[in-house]
Coordinates of C-alpha atoms in Angstrom, one line a residue:
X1 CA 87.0 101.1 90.6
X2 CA 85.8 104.3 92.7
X3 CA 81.9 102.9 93.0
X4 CA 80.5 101.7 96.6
X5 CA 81.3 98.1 96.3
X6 CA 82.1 95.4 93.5
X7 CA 81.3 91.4 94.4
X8 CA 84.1 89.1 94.8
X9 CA 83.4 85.9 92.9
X10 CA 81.8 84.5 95.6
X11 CA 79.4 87.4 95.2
X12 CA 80.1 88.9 98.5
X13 CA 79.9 92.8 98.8
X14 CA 83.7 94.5 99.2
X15 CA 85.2 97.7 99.0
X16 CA 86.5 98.1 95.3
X17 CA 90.1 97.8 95.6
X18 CA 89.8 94.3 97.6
X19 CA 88.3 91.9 94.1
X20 CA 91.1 92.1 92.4
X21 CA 92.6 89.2 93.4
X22 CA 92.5 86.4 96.5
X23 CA 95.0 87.5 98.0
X24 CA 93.2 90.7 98.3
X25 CA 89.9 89.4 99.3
X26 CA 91.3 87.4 102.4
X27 CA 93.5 90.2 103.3
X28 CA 90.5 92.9 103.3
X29 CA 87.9 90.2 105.0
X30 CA 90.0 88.7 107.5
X31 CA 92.8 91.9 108.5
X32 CA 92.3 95.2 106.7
X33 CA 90.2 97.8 109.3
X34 CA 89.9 95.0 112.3
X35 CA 91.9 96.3 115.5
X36 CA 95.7 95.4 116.0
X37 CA 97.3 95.3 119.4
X38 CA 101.0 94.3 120.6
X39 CA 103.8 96.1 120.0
X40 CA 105.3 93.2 118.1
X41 CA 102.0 93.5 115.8
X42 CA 101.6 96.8 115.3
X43 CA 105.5 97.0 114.4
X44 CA 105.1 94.7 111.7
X45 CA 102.4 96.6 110.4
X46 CA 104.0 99.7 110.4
X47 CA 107.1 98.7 108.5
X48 CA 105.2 96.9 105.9
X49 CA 103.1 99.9 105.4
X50 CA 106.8 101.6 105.1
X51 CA 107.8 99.3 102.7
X52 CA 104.8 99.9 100.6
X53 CA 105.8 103.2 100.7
X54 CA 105.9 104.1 96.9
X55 CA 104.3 100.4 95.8
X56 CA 101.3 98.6 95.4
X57 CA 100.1 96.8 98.1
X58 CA 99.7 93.5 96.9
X59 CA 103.6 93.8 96.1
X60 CA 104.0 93.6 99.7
X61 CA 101.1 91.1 100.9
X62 CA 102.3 88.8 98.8
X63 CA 105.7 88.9 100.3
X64 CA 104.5 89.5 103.7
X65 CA 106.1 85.7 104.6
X66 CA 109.3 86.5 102.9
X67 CA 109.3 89.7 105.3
X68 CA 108.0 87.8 108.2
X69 CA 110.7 85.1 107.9
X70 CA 113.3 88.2 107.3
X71 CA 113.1 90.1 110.2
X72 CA 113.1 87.6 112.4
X73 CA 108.8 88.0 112.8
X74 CA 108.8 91.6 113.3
X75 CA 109.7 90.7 117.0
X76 CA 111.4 93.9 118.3
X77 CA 114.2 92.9 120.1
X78 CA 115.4 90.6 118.0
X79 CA 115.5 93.2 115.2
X80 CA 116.9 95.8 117.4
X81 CA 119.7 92.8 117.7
X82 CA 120.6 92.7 113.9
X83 CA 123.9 93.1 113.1
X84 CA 125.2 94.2 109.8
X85 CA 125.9 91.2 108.6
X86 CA 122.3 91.1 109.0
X87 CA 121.9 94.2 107.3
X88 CA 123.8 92.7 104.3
X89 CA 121.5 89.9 104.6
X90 CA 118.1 91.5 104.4
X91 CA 119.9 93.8 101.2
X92 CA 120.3 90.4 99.2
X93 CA 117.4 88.5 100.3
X94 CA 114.7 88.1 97.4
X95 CA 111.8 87.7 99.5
X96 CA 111.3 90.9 100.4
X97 CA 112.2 94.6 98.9
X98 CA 115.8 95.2 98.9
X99 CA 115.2 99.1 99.1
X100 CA 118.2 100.0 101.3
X101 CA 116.6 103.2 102.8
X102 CA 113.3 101.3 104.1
X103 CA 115.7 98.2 105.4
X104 CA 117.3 100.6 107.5
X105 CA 114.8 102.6 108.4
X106 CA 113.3 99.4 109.9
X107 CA 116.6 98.3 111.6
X108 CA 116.6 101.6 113.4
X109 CA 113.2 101.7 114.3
X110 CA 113.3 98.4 115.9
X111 CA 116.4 99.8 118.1
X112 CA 114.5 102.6 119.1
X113 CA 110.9 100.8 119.7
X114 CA 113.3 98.5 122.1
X115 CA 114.1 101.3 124.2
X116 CA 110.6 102.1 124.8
X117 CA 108.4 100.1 128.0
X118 CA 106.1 97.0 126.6
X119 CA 103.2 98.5 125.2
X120 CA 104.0 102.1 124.4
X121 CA 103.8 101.8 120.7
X122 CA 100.7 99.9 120.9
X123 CA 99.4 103.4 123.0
X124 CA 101.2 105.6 121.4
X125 CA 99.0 104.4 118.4
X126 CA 95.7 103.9 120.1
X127 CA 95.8 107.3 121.6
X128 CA 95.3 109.0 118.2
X129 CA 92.5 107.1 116.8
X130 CA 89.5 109.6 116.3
X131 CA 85.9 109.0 117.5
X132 CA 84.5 106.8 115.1
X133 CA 80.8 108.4 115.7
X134 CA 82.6 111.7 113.9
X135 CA 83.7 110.5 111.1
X136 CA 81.6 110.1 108.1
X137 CA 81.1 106.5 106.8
X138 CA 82.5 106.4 103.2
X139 CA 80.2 106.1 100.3
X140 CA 82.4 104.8 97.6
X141 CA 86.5 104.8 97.3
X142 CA 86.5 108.8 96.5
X143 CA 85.1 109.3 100.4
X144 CA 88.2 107.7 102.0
X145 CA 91.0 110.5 102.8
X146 CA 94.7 109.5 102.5
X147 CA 95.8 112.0 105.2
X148 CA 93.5 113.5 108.2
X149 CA 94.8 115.3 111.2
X150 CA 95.3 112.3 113.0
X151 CA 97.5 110.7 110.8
X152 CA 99.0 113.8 111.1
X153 CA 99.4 114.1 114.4
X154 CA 100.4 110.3 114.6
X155 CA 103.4 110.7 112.4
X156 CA 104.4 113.8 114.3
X157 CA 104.2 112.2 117.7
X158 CA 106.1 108.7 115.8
X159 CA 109.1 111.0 114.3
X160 CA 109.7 113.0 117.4
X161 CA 110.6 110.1 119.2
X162 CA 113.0 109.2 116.6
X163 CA 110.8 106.5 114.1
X164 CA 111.6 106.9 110.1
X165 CA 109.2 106.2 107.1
X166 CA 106.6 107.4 109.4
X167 CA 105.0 110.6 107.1
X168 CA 101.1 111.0 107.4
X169 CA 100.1 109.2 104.6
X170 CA 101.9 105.7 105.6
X171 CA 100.4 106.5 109.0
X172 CA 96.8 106.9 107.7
X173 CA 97.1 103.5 106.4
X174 CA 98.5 101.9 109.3
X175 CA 95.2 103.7 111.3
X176 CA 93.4 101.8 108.1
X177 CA 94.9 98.4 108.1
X178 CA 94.7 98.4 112.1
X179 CA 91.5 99.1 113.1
X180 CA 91.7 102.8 114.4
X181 CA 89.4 103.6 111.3
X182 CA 86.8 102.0 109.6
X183 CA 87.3 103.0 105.6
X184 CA 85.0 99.7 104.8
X185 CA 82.4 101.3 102.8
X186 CA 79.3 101.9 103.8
X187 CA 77.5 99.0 101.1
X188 CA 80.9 96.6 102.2
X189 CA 79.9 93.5 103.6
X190 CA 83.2 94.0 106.3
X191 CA 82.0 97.3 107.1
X192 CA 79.3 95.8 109.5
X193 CA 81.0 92.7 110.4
X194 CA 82.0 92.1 113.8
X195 CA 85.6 93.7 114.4
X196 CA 87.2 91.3 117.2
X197 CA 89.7 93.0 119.6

């Protein structure tokens, strides 16, 4: 599945790894590589992309809900307000992964992200995306990097102010599934759709 594009079976143009199943195809048309902004939202994003951590993707799309319903909609104070009992919950709760060091990696990071003044994740994030006019537009799957020096960076500048499950490949694909790269490739019919804001 490393050539340019495959069609759905609507016939539509996507990157490879996005026909393998509906849940994929909405998920890469209507999310993956279109800009995400709010702390809330880009909180959410970056634990799921912890919890995948190790896991397929779909594993974790398809219990994005689950998740959602969990942790109280990835809103960060509330999180930051869990209690163990809470902690007990989330360890027992089959909707989601029960993988105790990503449940409390989340915990925590919520308790420090509510420390921080509305909107300094969101530019804490934003701040690292690279000039999209430098960076080459993939070909086919093989093209699109895992890590790059801004991922780098980004995980650097996330773990020094005390986030965990932050390393540079689950920030690359945060930068990815937010918008702060386009890794569409270049034959994908999302790659030159419009992105929204």
């Amino acid at each position: 599945m490393s050539g340019p594009v495959l069609a759905g079976s609507d016939g539509v143009p996507r990157c490879p790894w996005a026909v393998s199943s509906q849940d994929y195809m909405a998920y890469h048309d209507e999310e993956w590589g279109r800009p995400v902004h709010g702390d809330d939202a880009l909180y959410e994003r970056l634990s799921l992309e912890a919890f995948q951590s190790g896991l397929s993707w779909i594993t974790i799309l398809r219990r994005r809900e689950g998740f959602r319903a969990a942790f109280a909609g990835f809103r960060i104070a509330e999180v930051a307000a869990f209690t163990e009992a809470d902690r007990e919950r989330l360890l027992a709760d089959p909707g989601i992964i029960r993988n105790r060091a990503k449940i409390e990696a989340t915990l925590a990071n919520a308790r420090v992200l509510a420390g921080w003044a509305p909107g300094e994740l969101d530019e804490l994030i934003w701040s690292h995306a690279p000039d999209r006019a430098s960076r080459p537009v993939p070909r086919t799957l093989a093209d699109v990097p895992a890590v790059t020096a801004e991922s780098t960076a980004l995980s650097k500048a996330l773990k020094k102010r005390g986030l965990r499950f932050v390393g540079p490949t689950t920030a690359y694909a945060l930068m990815q599934a937010c918008g702060l790269v386009d890794d569409h490739v270049e034959t994908c019919a999302s790659r030159s759709a419009p992105s929204g804001g």
